[in-house]
């Protein structure tokens, strides 16, 4: 099954203003269940804009976007938020953890939903997720005191809390030394293989891109090359 499908997606910023600019010029892209796709291309080419659109954080100006079988362009904001929460996990280059909260608390947050306090099942799930990224010994450390690689693994555990069908990773290894980057990539790959999670992985690292199922290259708001898949 197809997890993400874009047809003719265009994105303009500052629509109707003198500085209106089109940043994505008609993107077609299909990501199937269990597919791990690298997204490469120069800085400013539109990769983050593309991920924000696929992640339902921003809307296309034109074109069609299906996520997990739902045609999203006609959905209201609350329906997008709901679909995002159930289907999509995010990992960013700068992981956006709450530094004063413990590793475990950071992973618990998406599980809380509307509940004010975690129940035993939530706490157990968060502990399992931290264990799966090798961070059990650090569960009660404030996230801000962990190393960059450890923080990125907490961010990954948090992104997986709702068991999303789709993981969007915007340069999650960009800021890490080679060894930590490899460890984070290996975790992404393992989640992809074990859970069948589809992954869009923005990277500037050609060696990591070669280890993905396919690669698309975005240049000036267009997909100029596809390999694999
Ligand atoms: P990349 O992720 O490949 O570095 P981005 O998607 O961040 O590229 O940016 C693509 C282009 O869109 C850049 O020229 C950037 O300045 C522009 N852009 C991104 N976000 C906005 C915004 N909110 N308003 C106006 N221009 C934007
Ligand atoms: P990246 O290089 O990782 O794509 P950027 O530093 O380009 O990230 O963008 C960071 C944030 O700033 C994004 O949320 C993007 O939408 C916003 N942004 C980028 N370019 C512009 C711009 N020209 N005007 C307004 N916002 C922008």
Short mmCIF file of C-alpha atoms and ligand atoms in Angstrom, two decimals:
data_model
loop_
_atom_site.label_atom_id
_atom_site.label_comp_id
_atom_site.label_asym_id
_atom_site.label_seq_id
_atom_site.Cartn_x
_atom_site.Cartn_y
_atom_site.Cartn_z
CA UNK A 1 0.00 0.00 0.00
CA UNK A 2 0.90 3.60 -0.62
CA UNK A 3 1.58 5.67 2.50
CA UNK A 4 2.34 9.00 0.84
CA UNK A 5 1.36 10.22 -2.60
CA UNK A 6 1.98 13.69 -4.01
CA UNK A 7 0.70 14.74 -7.42
CA UNK A 8 1.69 18.07 -8.87
CA UNK A 9 2.35 19.64 -5.47
CA UNK A 10 3.25 23.31 -5.63
CA UNK A 11 4.03 25.58 -2.72
CA UNK A 12 4.23 29.34 -2.72
CA UNK A 13 5.03 31.58 0.22
CA UNK A 14 3.65 35.10 0.70
CA UNK A 15 0.74 34.39 -1.66
CA UNK A 16 -0.80 37.60 -2.98
CA UNK A 17 2.05 39.76 -1.74
CA UNK A 18 4.69 41.45 -3.90
CA UNK A 19 7.29 39.00 -2.60
CA UNK A 20 5.24 35.90 -3.48
CA UNK A 21 7.59 33.07 -4.39
CA UNK A 22 6.93 29.54 -5.57
CA UNK A 23 9.32 27.19 -3.80
CA UNK A 24 8.00 23.78 -4.95
CA UNK A 25 7.12 23.56 -8.64
CA UNK A 26 5.02 20.44 -9.10
CA UNK A 27 6.32 17.52 -7.05
CA UNK A 28 5.21 13.95 -7.79
CA UNK A 29 6.26 11.40 -5.20
CA UNK A 30 5.09 7.99 -4.00
CA UNK A 31 6.24 6.32 -0.80
CA UNK A 32 5.02 2.79 -0.13
CA UNK A 33 4.63 0.97 3.13
CA UNK A 34 8.05 -0.04 4.47
CA UNK A 35 9.96 2.10 1.99
CA UNK A 36 12.99 4.06 3.21
CA UNK A 37 13.65 7.03 0.93
CA UNK A 38 16.56 9.46 1.15
CA UNK A 39 15.92 13.07 0.14
CA UNK A 40 19.02 14.89 -1.07
CA UNK A 41 19.69 18.25 -2.71
CA UNK A 42 21.38 21.57 -2.02
CA UNK A 43 20.45 23.89 0.82
CA UNK A 44 17.45 26.04 -0.06
CA UNK A 45 16.15 23.60 -2.69
CA UNK A 46 12.88 22.93 -0.82
CA UNK A 47 13.51 19.75 1.16
CA UNK A 48 12.21 21.09 4.49
CA UNK A 49 9.23 22.69 2.77
CA UNK A 50 8.47 19.30 1.20
CA UNK A 51 8.73 17.51 4.54
CA UNK A 52 6.52 20.11 6.24
CA UNK A 53 3.87 19.50 3.59
CA UNK A 54 4.08 15.71 3.75
CA UNK A 55 3.98 16.05 7.55
CA UNK A 56 0.75 18.08 7.36
CA UNK A 57 2.41 21.03 9.09
CA UNK A 58 1.87 23.16 6.03
CA UNK A 59 -0.52 22.94 3.07
CA UNK A 60 0.28 22.75 -0.62
CA UNK A 61 -0.75 25.78 -2.64
CA UNK A 62 -1.77 23.42 -5.44
CA UNK A 63 -1.80 19.69 -6.13
CA UNK A 64 -2.88 16.54 -4.32
CA UNK A 65 -1.50 14.95 -1.20
CA UNK A 66 -2.64 11.58 0.14
CA UNK A 67 -1.37 10.39 3.51
CA UNK A 68 -2.28 6.90 4.73
CA UNK A 69 -5.07 6.67 2.17
CA UNK A 70 -6.64 10.04 3.05
CA UNK A 71 -6.80 12.80 0.49
CA UNK A 72 -5.72 15.69 2.71
CA UNK A 73 -6.18 18.85 0.68
CA UNK A 74 -9.87 19.18 1.56
CA UNK A 75 -9.46 18.30 5.25
CA UNK A 76 -10.01 20.90 7.96
CA UNK A 77 -7.13 21.79 10.28
CA UNK A 78 -8.42 19.69 13.16
CA UNK A 79 -8.67 16.64 10.89
CA UNK A 80 -5.10 17.23 9.69
CA UNK A 81 -3.90 17.51 13.28
CA UNK A 82 -5.60 14.25 14.14
CA UNK A 83 -4.20 12.43 11.11
CA UNK A 84 -0.74 13.81 11.89
CA UNK A 85 -0.88 12.71 15.52
CA UNK A 86 -1.91 9.16 14.62
CA UNK A 87 0.18 8.57 11.53
CA UNK A 88 3.32 10.66 11.51
CA UNK A 89 6.45 10.89 13.65
CA UNK A 90 9.01 13.67 13.26
CA UNK A 91 12.73 13.84 13.96
CA UNK A 92 14.53 17.10 13.24
CA UNK A 93 18.17 18.13 13.12
CA UNK A 94 17.67 20.15 16.27
CA UNK A 95 15.62 17.62 18.17
CA UNK A 96 13.31 20.02 20.09
CA UNK A 97 13.44 18.04 23.32
CA UNK A 98 12.44 19.77 26.52
CA UNK A 99 15.87 19.94 28.11
CA UNK A 100 14.76 20.29 31.71
CA UNK A 101 12.54 17.20 31.52
CA UNK A 102 13.96 13.69 31.80
CA UNK A 103 14.50 11.43 28.80
CA UNK A 104 11.52 9.34 29.94
CA UNK A 105 9.26 12.38 30.35
CA UNK A 106 10.11 13.55 26.83
CA UNK A 107 9.05 10.19 25.40
CA UNK A 108 5.90 10.17 27.52
CA UNK A 109 4.64 13.49 26.23
CA UNK A 110 3.02 12.33 22.98
CA UNK A 111 1.47 9.39 24.83
CA UNK A 112 -0.28 11.61 27.35
CA UNK A 113 -2.85 12.89 24.90
CA UNK A 114 -5.48 14.72 26.91
CA UNK A 115 -4.56 12.93 30.12
CA UNK A 116 -2.84 15.14 32.66
CA UNK A 117 -0.83 12.31 34.19
CA UNK A 118 0.67 9.17 32.71
CA UNK A 119 -0.89 5.82 33.57
CA UNK A 120 1.11 2.63 34.07
CA UNK A 121 0.68 1.51 30.46
CA UNK A 122 2.03 4.82 29.14
CA UNK A 123 5.01 4.69 31.50
CA UNK A 124 5.75 1.13 30.44
CA UNK A 125 5.50 2.01 26.74
CA UNK A 126 7.86 4.98 27.21
CA UNK A 127 10.36 2.82 29.09
CA UNK A 128 10.25 0.20 26.30
CA UNK A 129 10.82 2.85 23.66
CA UNK A 130 13.83 4.24 25.52
CA UNK A 131 15.14 0.71 25.92
CA UNK A 132 14.78 0.14 22.16
CA UNK A 133 17.14 3.06 21.48
CA UNK A 134 19.59 1.87 24.14
CA UNK A 135 18.92 4.62 26.66
CA UNK A 136 17.40 2.83 29.65
CA UNK A 137 20.29 3.77 31.93
CA UNK A 138 19.69 7.46 31.17
CA UNK A 139 15.93 7.49 31.53
CA UNK A 140 15.91 9.81 34.55
CA UNK A 141 18.55 12.23 33.24
CA UNK A 142 17.39 15.67 32.12
CA UNK A 143 17.40 15.49 28.31
CA UNK A 144 19.48 18.65 28.13
CA UNK A 145 22.40 16.93 29.85
CA UNK A 146 22.63 14.06 27.35
CA UNK A 147 25.08 14.01 24.42
CA UNK A 148 23.88 15.08 20.95
CA UNK A 149 23.62 11.48 19.76
CA UNK A 150 21.74 10.43 22.89
CA UNK A 151 19.34 13.35 22.53
CA UNK A 152 18.65 12.37 18.95
CA UNK A 153 17.88 8.81 20.08
CA UNK A 154 15.43 10.21 22.67
CA UNK A 155 13.86 12.27 19.89
CA UNK A 156 13.52 9.11 17.80
CA UNK A 157 11.92 7.20 20.69
CA UNK A 158 9.49 10.08 21.14
CA UNK A 159 8.68 10.16 17.43
CA UNK A 160 7.82 6.44 17.57
CA UNK A 161 5.58 6.71 20.62
CA UNK A 162 2.33 6.57 18.63
CA UNK A 163 3.68 3.84 16.37
CA UNK A 164 3.39 6.01 13.25
CA UNK A 165 3.10 4.55 9.74
CA UNK A 166 5.37 7.34 8.51
CA UNK A 167 8.54 8.80 9.96
CA UNK A 168 9.84 12.14 8.66
CA UNK A 169 13.47 12.76 9.48
CA UNK A 170 14.90 16.15 8.48
CA UNK A 171 18.68 15.87 8.72
CA UNK A 172 18.50 13.91 11.97
CA UNK A 173 22.17 13.03 11.69
CA UNK A 174 23.35 16.39 10.30
CA UNK A 175 24.64 17.65 13.56
CA UNK A 176 26.31 14.46 14.84
CA UNK A 177 29.78 12.94 14.66
CA UNK A 178 30.12 9.97 12.29
CA UNK A 179 29.72 7.32 14.94
CA UNK A 180 26.58 8.85 16.49
CA UNK A 181 25.16 9.50 13.02
CA UNK A 182 25.65 5.84 12.13
CA UNK A 183 23.97 4.75 15.36
CA UNK A 184 20.93 6.96 14.71
CA UNK A 185 20.74 5.80 11.10
CA UNK A 186 20.96 2.14 12.15
CA UNK A 187 18.06 2.70 14.56
CA UNK A 188 15.97 4.31 11.82
CA UNK A 189 16.74 1.39 9.53
CA UNK A 190 15.86 -1.12 12.23
CA UNK A 191 12.51 0.54 12.98
CA UNK A 192 11.81 0.59 9.25
CA UNK A 193 12.57 -3.12 8.88
CA UNK A 194 10.94 -4.35 12.08
CA UNK A 195 7.79 -2.21 12.11
CA UNK A 196 7.43 -1.57 8.39
CA UNK A 197 7.52 2.18 9.06
CA UNK A 198 7.94 4.23 5.89
CA UNK A 199 10.71 6.82 6.21
CA UNK A 200 11.57 10.05 4.40
CA UNK A 201 15.12 10.88 5.41
CA UNK A 202 16.71 14.19 4.45
CA UNK A 203 20.48 13.90 4.38
CA UNK A 204 23.57 15.46 2.84
CA UNK A 205 25.50 12.25 3.43
CA UNK A 206 25.79 10.19 0.22
CA UNK A 207 27.00 7.11 2.11
CA UNK A 208 23.84 7.03 4.21
CA UNK A 209 21.69 7.72 1.13
CA UNK A 210 23.21 4.65 -0.54
CA UNK A 211 21.93 2.55 2.34
CA UNK A 212 18.31 3.66 1.73
CA UNK A 213 15.87 1.85 -0.60
CA UNK A 214 15.69 4.83 -2.91
CA UNK A 215 16.89 8.40 -3.22
CA UNK A 216 15.23 11.46 -4.66
CA UNK A 217 17.15 14.62 -5.40
CA UNK A 218 15.43 17.97 -5.05
CA UNK A 219 16.94 20.93 -6.89
CA UNK A 220 15.23 24.32 -7.08
CA UNK A 221 11.88 22.92 -6.00
CA UNK A 222 11.79 20.04 -8.48
CA UNK A 223 12.61 16.35 -8.17
CA UNK A 224 15.43 16.10 -10.70
CA UNK A 225 16.58 12.53 -10.08
CA UNK A 226 15.33 9.30 -8.55
CA UNK A 227 17.39 6.21 -7.92
CA UNK A 228 16.17 2.83 -6.71
CA UNK A 229 12.60 2.13 -5.57
P1 LIG B 1 16.02 23.15 2.18
O1 LIG B 1 15.31 22.39 3.25
O2 LIG B 1 16.28 22.32 0.95
O3 LIG B 1 17.25 23.83 2.68
P2 LIG B 1 13.78 24.96 2.41
O4 LIG B 1 12.56 24.14 2.13
O5 LIG B 1 14.10 25.27 3.82
O6 LIG B 1 15.03 24.30 1.66
O7 LIG B 1 13.66 26.32 1.62
C1 LIG B 1 13.37 26.39 0.23
C2 LIG B 1 13.19 27.85 -0.15
O8 LIG B 1 11.98 28.30 0.43
C3 LIG B 1 14.28 28.74 0.35
O9 LIG B 1 14.51 29.71 -0.66
C4 LIG B 1 13.67 29.38 1.58
O10 LIG B 1 14.23 30.63 1.85
C5 LIG B 1 12.22 29.46 1.20
N1 LIG B 1 11.30 29.43 2.35
C6 LIG B 1 11.19 28.42 3.25
N2 LIG B 1 10.26 28.70 4.16
C7 LIG B 1 9.78 29.91 3.86
C8 LIG B 1 8.79 30.77 4.44
N3 LIG B 1 8.12 30.41 5.53
N4 LIG B 1 8.56 31.94 3.84
C9 LIG B 1 9.24 32.31 2.73
N5 LIG B 1 10.17 31.57 2.14
C10 LIG B 1 10.45 30.37 2.69
P1 LIG B 2 16.75 24.14 6.57
O1 LIG B 2 17.99 24.72 5.99
O2 LIG B 2 16.97 23.05 7.54
O3 LIG B 2 15.75 23.80 5.51
P2 LIG B 2 16.06 26.83 7.19
O4 LIG B 2 17.08 27.38 8.11
O5 LIG B 2 16.08 27.10 5.73
O6 LIG B 2 16.04 25.26 7.45
O7 LIG B 2 14.60 27.24 7.70
C1 LIG B 2 14.27 27.20 9.05
C2 LIG B 2 12.87 27.78 9.23
O8 LIG B 2 12.80 29.10 8.69
C3 LIG B 2 11.80 26.97 8.50
O9 LIG B 2 10.66 26.88 9.35
C4 LIG B 2 11.46 27.78 7.28
O10 LIG B 2 10.08 27.62 6.92
C5 LIG B 2 11.75 29.20 7.72
N1 LIG B 2 12.25 30.00 6.60
C6 LIG B 2 13.25 29.67 5.76
N2 LIG B 2 13.45 30.64 4.83
C7 LIG B 2 12.55 31.61 5.10
C8 LIG B 2 12.24 32.86 4.52
N3 LIG B 2 12.87 33.31 3.43
N4 LIG B 2 11.25 33.59 5.06
C9 LIG B 2 10.59 33.13 6.12
N5 LIG B 2 10.83 31.95 6.74
C10 LIG B 2 11.79 31.20 6.23
#
